[in-house]
Amino acid sequence: MRLLLTNDDGAYAPGLKALHRALRDQYEVWVVAPETEQSAVGHAITLADPIRVHPLTPESGLQGWAVSGTPADCVKLAVHELLPQPPEMVLSGINLGANVGVNLLYSGTVSAATEGAILGLPAISLSLATHASSDFSLAAALAAHLVAAYPSLAVPAGVALNVNVPALPAVRIKGVRFCCQSTARLQEKFLRRADPRGHTYYWQSSEKMGTQGDGHTDYLALRQGYVTITPVGPDLTRHQVLKGLQQRGLDLPLDG
Ligand code: MN
């Protein structure tokens, strides 16, 4: 099977290397990833600037390209232009830092997988729930297991799996929870400072989660020590609400 690996931490990030290491012996693995960190760029694509690509360095041991664009750019470009044949699965990560709750909307990692789903490909985003540790080996092994088990999950086309792994030793991981995305909001914190010329600037310094949500959400299950798997897709419609709106209707003042 031909795999496309990408991420938002950059083509030479340790999380991507660990993922590559766990998959390279069993699969044909290509890497098309941003040349610089693109965390929190969401599903942005590059339209007003050219997108430049550079072959990955031989020392990296990776086969593929570093791209001057976003994670979503990487997936599109890989599928349409760069790979000799389209990939059969897209893997994004392993991100340094959890991608749960409303962070899914900001995440370049998750958006790369969603882009894969839009293009009709099986796609998985992977994140390790820490900003401190750089040991991705367990998460990478779980990723390889998930790739092999993917057909048994019967995920329909157009849906990606968003996976988060607790930064815990294997013995302390409680298992896997298939769960929905938490809608708990972030608690933003802005540092207000002055630059050397006396102009005020702001630096977003914290993204601590609120405490809403229950045990069925990705946020809480991850905190409880479970690997979380949430099926996600590009359709943002709230279908229940849509039904209610369609029943109520709305008259527009279009007469005379
Ligand atoms: Mn990232």
PDB file of N, CA, C and O in Angstrom, residues 21-56:
ATOM      1  N   ARG A  21       9.283   5.859  10.461  1.00  0.00           N
ATOM      2  CA  ARG A  21      10.062   4.705  10.926  1.00  0.00           C
ATOM      3  C   ARG A  21       9.151   3.501  11.173  1.00  0.00           C
ATOM      4  O   ARG A  21       9.503   2.363  10.891  1.00  0.00           O
ATOM      5  N   ALA A  22       7.958   3.760  11.700  1.00  0.00           N
ATOM      6  CA  ALA A  22       7.042   2.669  12.053  1.00  0.00           C
ATOM      7  C   ALA A  22       6.366   2.051  10.829  1.00  0.00           C
ATOM      8  O   ALA A  22       5.805   0.963  10.917  1.00  0.00           O
ATOM      9  N   LEU A  23       6.410   2.743   9.685  1.00  0.00           N
ATOM     10  CA  LEU A  23       5.648   2.299   8.517  1.00  0.00           C
ATOM     11  C   LEU A  23       6.509   1.910   7.321  1.00  0.00           C
ATOM     12  O   LEU A  23       6.057   1.201   6.422  1.00  0.00           O
ATOM     13  N   ARG A  24       7.757   2.378   7.297  1.00  0.00           N
ATOM     14  CA  ARG A  24       8.560   2.291   6.060  1.00  0.00           C
ATOM     15  C   ARG A  24       8.862   0.866   5.625  1.00  0.00           C
ATOM     16  O   ARG A  24       9.064   0.615   4.446  1.00  0.00           O
ATOM     17  N   ASP A  25       8.932  -0.068   6.588  1.00  0.00           N
ATOM     18  CA  ASP A  25       9.284  -1.437   6.206  1.00  0.00           C
ATOM     19  C   ASP A  25       8.124  -2.184   5.561  1.00  0.00           C
ATOM     20  O   ASP A  25       8.330  -3.101   4.772  1.00  0.00           O
ATOM     21  N   GLN A  26       6.907  -1.803   5.919  1.00  0.00           N
ATOM     22  CA  GLN A  26       5.741  -2.546   5.408  1.00  0.00           C
ATOM     23  C   GLN A  26       5.072  -1.882   4.211  1.00  0.00           C
ATOM     24  O   GLN A  26       4.319  -2.538   3.497  1.00  0.00           O
ATOM     25  N   TYR A  27       5.288  -0.582   4.036  1.00  0.00           N
ATOM     26  CA  TYR A  27       4.520   0.152   3.028  1.00  0.00           C
ATOM     27  C   TYR A  27       5.440   1.006   2.154  1.00  0.00           C
ATOM     28  O   TYR A  27       6.586   1.271   2.522  1.00  0.00           O
ATOM     29  N   GLU A  28       4.887   1.448   1.025  1.00  0.00           N
ATOM     30  CA  GLU A  28       5.582   2.437   0.196  1.00  0.00           C
ATOM     31  C   GLU A  28       5.213   3.808   0.763  1.00  0.00           C
ATOM     32  O   GLU A  28       4.058   4.224   0.698  1.00  0.00           O
ATOM     33  N   VAL A  29       6.184   4.473   1.343  1.00  0.00           N
ATOM     34  CA  VAL A  29       5.874   5.689   2.103  1.00  0.00           C
ATOM     35  C   VAL A  29       6.455   6.922   1.423  1.00  0.00           C
ATOM     36  O   VAL A  29       7.653   6.990   1.141  1.00  0.00           O
ATOM     37  N   TRP A  30       5.592   7.897   1.168  1.00  0.00           N
ATOM     38  CA  TRP A  30       6.002   9.190   0.617  1.00  0.00           C
ATOM     39  C   TRP A  30       5.706  10.278   1.647  1.00  0.00           C
ATOM     40  O   TRP A  30       4.683  10.220   2.329  1.00  0.00           O
ATOM     41  N   VAL A  31       6.587  11.252   1.700  1.00  0.00           N
ATOM     42  CA  VAL A  31       6.379  12.381   2.610  1.00  0.00           C
ATOM     43  C   VAL A  31       6.245  13.659   1.786  1.00  0.00           C
ATOM     44  O   VAL A  31       7.104  13.949   0.950  1.00  0.00           O
ATOM     45  N   VAL A  32       5.157  14.357   1.966  1.00  0.00           N
ATOM     46  CA  VAL A  32       4.998  15.697   1.390  1.00  0.00           C
ATOM     47  C   VAL A  32       4.478  16.563   2.526  1.00  0.00           C
ATOM     48  O   VAL A  32       3.328  16.437   2.947  1.00  0.00           O
ATOM     49  N   ALA A  33       5.351  17.410   3.047  1.00  0.00           N
ATOM     50  CA  ALA A  33       5.021  18.125   4.281  1.00  0.00           C
ATOM     51  C   ALA A  33       5.554  19.551   4.218  1.00  0.00           C
ATOM     52  O   ALA A  33       6.464  19.846   3.436  1.00  0.00           O
ATOM     53  N   PRO A  34       5.012  20.434   5.044  1.00  0.00           N
ATOM     54  CA  PRO A  34       5.443  21.835   5.007  1.00  0.00           C
ATOM     55  C   PRO A  34       6.921  21.979   5.374  1.00  0.00           C
ATOM     56  O   PRO A  34       7.418  21.270   6.237  1.00  0.00           O
ATOM     57  N   GLU A  35       7.603  22.915   4.708  1.00  0.00           N
ATOM     58  CA  GLU A  35       9.034  23.102   5.000  1.00  0.00           C
ATOM     59  C   GLU A  35       9.248  23.834   6.321  1.00  0.00           C
ATOM     60  O   GLU A  35      10.313  23.756   6.920  1.00  0.00           O
ATOM     61  N   THR A  36       8.229  24.557   6.775  1.00  0.00           N
ATOM     62  CA  THR A  36       8.308  25.213   8.089  1.00  0.00           C
ATOM     63  C   THR A  36       7.059  24.849   8.882  1.00  0.00           C
ATOM     64  O   THR A  36       6.065  24.399   8.309  1.00  0.00           O
ATOM     65  N   GLU A  37       7.119  25.077  10.193  1.00  0.00           N
ATOM     66  CA  GLU A  37       5.976  24.706  11.021  1.00  0.00           C
ATOM     67  C   GLU A  37       4.729  25.484  10.603  1.00  0.00           C
ATOM     68  O   GLU A  37       4.778  26.683  10.359  1.00  0.00           O
ATOM     69  N   GLN A  38       3.634  24.760  10.502  1.00  0.00           N
ATOM     70  CA  GLN A  38       2.356  25.345  10.077  1.00  0.00           C
ATOM     71  C   GLN A  38       1.251  25.003  11.083  1.00  0.00           C
ATOM     72  O   GLN A  38       0.090  24.853  10.703  1.00  0.00           O
ATOM     73  N   SER A  39       1.620  24.864  12.342  1.00  0.00           N
ATOM     74  CA  SER A  39       0.621  24.550  13.357  1.00  0.00           C
ATOM     75  C   SER A  39      -0.422  25.660  13.417  1.00  0.00           C
ATOM     76  O   SER A  39      -0.099  26.843  13.268  1.00  0.00           O
ATOM     77  N   ALA A  40      -1.668  25.260  13.624  1.00  0.00           N
ATOM     78  CA  ALA A  40      -2.791  26.194  13.797  1.00  0.00           C
ATOM     79  C   ALA A  40      -3.088  27.037  12.552  1.00  0.00           C
ATOM     80  O   ALA A  40      -3.674  28.112  12.662  1.00  0.00           O
ATOM     81  N   VAL A  41      -2.716  26.541  11.369  1.00  0.00           N
ATOM     82  CA  VAL A  41      -3.133  27.255  10.153  1.00  0.00           C
ATOM     83  C   VAL A  41      -4.477  26.724   9.654  1.00  0.00           C
ATOM     84  O   VAL A  41      -5.009  27.213   8.661  1.00  0.00           O
ATOM     85  N   GLY A  42      -5.016  25.721  10.354  1.00  0.00           N
ATOM     86  CA  GLY A  42      -6.318  25.187   9.968  1.00  0.00           C
ATOM     87  C   GLY A  42      -6.294  24.605   8.566  1.00  0.00           C
ATOM     88  O   GLY A  42      -5.311  23.990   8.158  1.00  0.00           O
ATOM     89  N   HIS A  43      -7.386  24.860   7.829  1.00  0.00           N
ATOM     90  CA  HIS A  43      -7.511  24.273   6.500  1.00  0.00           C
ATOM     91  C   HIS A  43      -7.113  25.271   5.403  1.00  0.00           C
ATOM     92  O   HIS A  43      -7.567  25.191   4.259  1.00  0.00           O
ATOM     93  N   ALA A  44      -6.269  26.222   5.775  1.00  0.00           N
ATOM     94  CA  ALA A  44      -5.864  27.259   4.819  1.00  0.00           C
ATOM     95  C   ALA A  44      -5.184  26.642   3.589  1.00  0.00           C
ATOM     96  O   ALA A  44      -4.510  25.612   3.693  1.00  0.00           O
ATOM     97  N   ILE A  45      -5.397  27.268   2.447  1.00  0.00           N
ATOM     98  CA  ILE A  45      -4.661  26.896   1.234  1.00  0.00           C
ATOM     99  C   ILE A  45      -4.034  28.154   0.657  1.00  0.00           C
ATOM    100  O   ILE A  45      -4.457  29.269   0.947  1.00  0.00           O
ATOM    101  N   THR A  46      -3.000  27.961  -0.137  1.00  0.00           N
ATOM    102  CA  THR A  46      -2.227  29.076  -0.667  1.00  0.00           C
ATOM    103  C   THR A  46      -2.719  29.423  -2.066  1.00  0.00           C
ATOM    104  O   THR A  46      -2.625  28.586  -2.976  1.00  0.00           O
ATOM    105  N   LEU A  47      -3.237  30.629  -2.226  1.00  0.00           N
ATOM    106  CA  LEU A  47      -3.748  31.037  -3.539  1.00  0.00           C
ATOM    107  C   LEU A  47      -3.001  32.235  -4.115  1.00  0.00           C
ATOM    108  O   LEU A  47      -2.828  32.343  -5.323  1.00  0.00           O
ATOM    109  N   ALA A  48      -2.556  33.144  -3.259  1.00  0.00           N
ATOM    110  CA  ALA A  48      -1.976  34.391  -3.761  1.00  0.00           C
ATOM    111  C   ALA A  48      -0.470  34.312  -3.991  1.00  0.00           C
ATOM    112  O   ALA A  48       0.126  35.242  -4.515  1.00  0.00           O
ATOM    113  N   ASP A  49       0.136  33.202  -3.586  1.00  0.00           N
ATOM    114  CA  ASP A  49       1.579  33.042  -3.752  1.00  0.00           C
ATOM    115  C   ASP A  49       1.876  31.726  -4.458  1.00  0.00           C
ATOM    116  O   ASP A  49       1.067  30.797  -4.400  1.00  0.00           O
ATOM    117  N   PRO A  50       3.052  31.643  -5.109  1.00  0.00           N
ATOM    118  CA  PRO A  50       3.440  30.350  -5.674  1.00  0.00           C
ATOM    119  C   PRO A  50       3.733  29.365  -4.551  1.00  0.00           C
ATOM    120  O   PRO A  50       4.062  29.762  -3.433  1.00  0.00           O
ATOM    121  N   ILE A  51       3.605  28.085  -4.845  1.00  0.00           N
ATOM    122  CA  ILE A  51       3.983  27.049  -3.885  1.00  0.00           C
ATOM    123  C   ILE A  51       5.249  26.391  -4.411  1.00  0.00           C
ATOM    124  O   ILE A  51       5.248  25.857  -5.525  1.00  0.00           O
ATOM    125  N   ARG A  52       6.299  26.466  -3.623  1.00  0.00           N
ATOM    126  CA  ARG A  52       7.580  25.890  -4.048  1.00  0.00           C
ATOM    127  C   ARG A  52       7.826  24.569  -3.333  1.00  0.00           C
ATOM    128  O   ARG A  52       7.403  24.399  -2.195  1.00  0.00           O
ATOM    129  N   VAL A  53       8.480  23.662  -4.046  1.00  0.00           N
ATOM    130  CA  VAL A  53       8.752  22.349  -3.452  1.00  0.00           C
ATOM    131  C   VAL A  53      10.247  22.035  -3.561  1.00  0.00           C
ATOM    132  O   VAL A  53      10.894  22.433  -4.521  1.00  0.00           O
ATOM    133  N   HIS A  54      10.767  21.387  -2.534  1.00  0.00           N
ATOM    134  CA  HIS A  54      12.170  20.958  -2.522  1.00  0.00           C
ATOM    135  C   HIS A  54      12.228  19.496  -2.127  1.00  0.00           C
ATOM    136  O   HIS A  54      11.581  19.108  -1.155  1.00  0.00           O
ATOM    137  N   PRO A  55      13.017  18.690  -2.871  1.00  0.00           N
ATOM    138  CA  PRO A  55      13.158  17.286  -2.461  1.00  0.00           C
ATOM    139  C   PRO A  55      13.698  17.215  -1.035  1.00  0.00           C
ATOM    140  O   PRO A  55      14.546  18.021  -0.645  1.00  0.00           O
ATOM    141  N   LEU A  56      13.195  16.275  -0.263  1.00  0.00           N
ATOM    142  CA  LEU A  56      13.688  16.103   1.101  1.00  0.00           C
ATOM    143  C   LEU A  56      15.142  15.652   1.075  1.00  0.00           C
ATOM    144  O   LEU A  56      15.564  14.955   0.150  1.00  0.00           O
TER     145      LEU A  56
END
